[in-house]
Amino acid sequence: GINAEYGEFIMSFTDNISSQEECVKVFYREGAKGALLYGGVTAVGVFLAMKRWPVFASAEQRIGRLLLLTGSTTAGFWINSDQAALQCTREQAKKAVEQLKKKEREEKLNLASQRLTTPQK
């Protein structure tokens, strides 16, 4: 009846919220990994450039080095987090479609079995 349909709707809604929370966790976790990776590689590059070229190590270049490091860290965060969240969302959508198809198959099977078991006039 109506209560059963409402219950199913509420359950699917709460499943959707938990799926979104899972993808948000993936977003931040993978973003942090990307920030560390890109930021670390850039920091090593800046350090080596400062050793190689004295002009790059000068005080006037401090802002440039800071912008380079900040930009690469931020880019690493957004690139990794966006890709991971997109992948997570796709997997969640794929699961939802599979569940809908499974439910539809079960309903068709139930309907067919009901037709077979009911006596025909």
CSV table of C-alpha atoms in Angstrom, one decimal:
chain,number,residue,atom,x,y,z
A,1,GLY,CA,0.0,0.0,0.0
A,2,ILE,CA,0.9,3.6,0.4
A,3,ASN,CA,2.8,3.1,3.6
A,4,ALA,CA,5.0,0.5,2.0
A,5,GLU,CA,5.8,2.8,-0.9
A,6,TYR,CA,6.5,5.6,1.5
A,7,GLY,CA,8.8,3.4,3.5
A,8,GLU,CA,10.7,2.4,0.3
A,9,PHE,CA,11.0,6.0,-0.6
A,10,ILE,CA,12.5,7.0,2.8
A,11,MET,CA,14.9,4.0,2.7
A,12,SER,CA,16.1,5.0,-0.8
A,13,PHE,CA,16.5,8.6,0.4
A,14,THR,CA,18.6,7.6,3.4
A,15,ASP,CA,20.7,5.3,1.2
A,16,ASN,CA,21.3,8.3,-1.2
A,17,ILE,CA,22.5,10.5,1.7
A,18,SER,CA,24.9,7.8,3.0
A,19,SER,CA,26.3,7.4,-0.6
A,20,GLN,CA,26.8,11.1,-0.8
A,21,GLU,CA,28.6,11.2,2.6
A,22,GLU,CA,30.9,8.4,1.4
A,23,CYS,CA,31.8,10.3,-1.7
A,24,VAL,CA,32.5,13.5,0.3
A,25,LYS,CA,34.9,11.5,2.5
A,26,VAL,CA,36.6,10.2,-0.7
A,27,PHE,CA,36.7,13.7,-2.0
A,28,TYR,CA,38.7,15.1,1.0
A,29,ARG,CA,40.9,12.0,1.5
A,30,GLU,CA,42.0,11.8,-2.2
A,31,GLY,CA,42.3,15.6,-2.3
A,32,ALA,CA,44.7,15.6,0.6
A,33,LYS,CA,46.8,12.9,-1.0
A,34,GLY,CA,47.0,15.0,-4.2
A,35,ALA,CA,47.9,18.1,-2.3
A,36,LEU,CA,50.7,16.3,-0.6
A,37,LEU,CA,52.0,14.7,-3.8
A,38,TYR,CA,51.9,17.8,-6.0
A,39,GLY,CA,53.0,20.1,-3.2
A,40,GLY,CA,55.9,17.8,-2.3
A,41,VAL,CA,57.1,17.5,-5.8
A,42,THR,CA,56.9,21.2,-6.3
A,43,ALA,CA,58.8,21.8,-3.0
A,44,VAL,CA,61.6,19.5,-4.1
A,45,GLY,CA,61.7,21.3,-7.5
A,46,VAL,CA,61.8,24.8,-5.8
A,47,PHE,CA,64.6,23.6,-3.5
A,48,LEU,CA,66.6,22.2,-6.4
A,49,ALA,CA,66.1,25.4,-8.4
A,50,MET,CA,67.2,27.5,-5.5
A,51,LYS,CA,70.4,25.5,-5.3
A,52,ARG,CA,71.0,25.6,-9.0
A,53,TRP,CA,70.1,29.3,-9.7
A,54,PRO,CA,71.0,31.9,-7.1
A,55,VAL,CA,68.6,34.4,-8.7
A,56,PHE,CA,65.7,32.0,-7.9
A,57,ALA,CA,66.9,31.9,-4.3
A,58,SER,CA,66.9,35.6,-3.9
A,59,ALA,CA,64.5,37.4,-1.5
A,60,GLU,CA,62.7,39.1,-4.4
A,61,GLN,CA,61.6,35.6,-5.7
A,62,ARG,CA,60.0,34.7,-2.3
A,63,ILE,CA,56.5,35.6,-3.5
A,64,GLY,CA,57.0,33.7,-6.8
A,65,ARG,CA,58.1,30.6,-4.9
A,66,LEU,CA,55.2,30.9,-2.5
A,67,LEU,CA,52.7,31.3,-5.4
A,68,LEU,CA,54.2,28.3,-7.2
A,69,LEU,CA,54.0,26.1,-4.1
A,70,THR,CA,50.5,27.2,-3.2
A,71,GLY,CA,49.2,26.9,-6.7
A,72,SER,CA,50.6,23.4,-7.3
A,73,THR,CA,49.3,22.2,-3.9
A,74,THR,CA,45.8,23.6,-4.6
A,75,ALA,CA,45.8,22.1,-8.1
A,76,GLY,CA,46.8,18.7,-6.7
A,77,PHE,CA,44.0,18.8,-4.2
A,78,TRP,CA,41.3,19.7,-6.8
A,79,ILE,CA,42.5,17.4,-9.5
A,80,ASN,CA,42.7,14.3,-7.3
A,81,SER,CA,39.6,15.1,-5.3
A,82,ASP,CA,37.5,15.9,-8.3
A,83,GLN,CA,38.5,12.7,-10.1
A,84,ALA,CA,37.9,10.5,-7.0
A,85,ALA,CA,34.5,12.1,-6.3
A,86,LEU,CA,33.4,11.7,-9.9
A,87,GLN,CA,34.5,8.0,-9.8
A,88,CYS,CA,32.6,7.5,-6.5
A,89,THR,CA,29.5,9.1,-7.9
A,90,ARG,CA,29.6,7.0,-11.0
A,91,GLU,CA,30.0,3.8,-8.9
A,92,GLN,CA,27.0,4.8,-6.7
A,93,ALA,CA,24.9,5.6,-9.8
A,94,LYS,CA,25.8,2.2,-11.3
A,95,LYS,CA,24.8,0.4,-8.1
A,96,ALA,CA,21.5,2.3,-8.0
A,97,VAL,CA,20.7,1.3,-11.6
A,98,GLU,CA,21.6,-2.3,-10.9
A,99,GLN,CA,19.3,-2.3,-7.9
A,100,LEU,CA,16.4,-0.8,-10.0
A,101,LYS,CA,16.9,-3.4,-12.7
A,102,LYS,CA,17.0,-6.2,-10.1
A,103,LYS,CA,13.8,-4.9,-8.6
A,104,GLU,CA,12.1,-4.6,-12.0
A,105,ARG,CA,13.1,-8.2,-12.8
A,106,GLU,CA,11.8,-9.5,-9.5
A,107,GLU,CA,8.5,-7.7,-10.1
A,108,LYS,CA,8.1,-9.2,-13.6
A,109,LEU,CA,9.0,-12.6,-12.2
A,110,ASN,CA,6.4,-12.2,-9.4
A,111,LEU,CA,3.8,-11.1,-11.9
A,112,ALA,CA,4.5,-14.0,-14.2
A,113,SER,CA,4.3,-16.5,-11.4
A,114,GLN,CA,1.0,-15.0,-10.2
A,115,ARG,CA,-0.4,-15.5,-13.7
A,116,LEU,CA,0.8,-19.1,-13.8
A,117,THR,CA,-0.7,-19.9,-10.4
A,118,THR,CA,-4.1,-18.2,-10.8
A,119,PRO,CA,-6.6,-20.5,-12.5
A,120,GLN,CA,-7.8,-19.2,-15.8
A,121,LYS,CA,-11.5,-19.1,-16.7
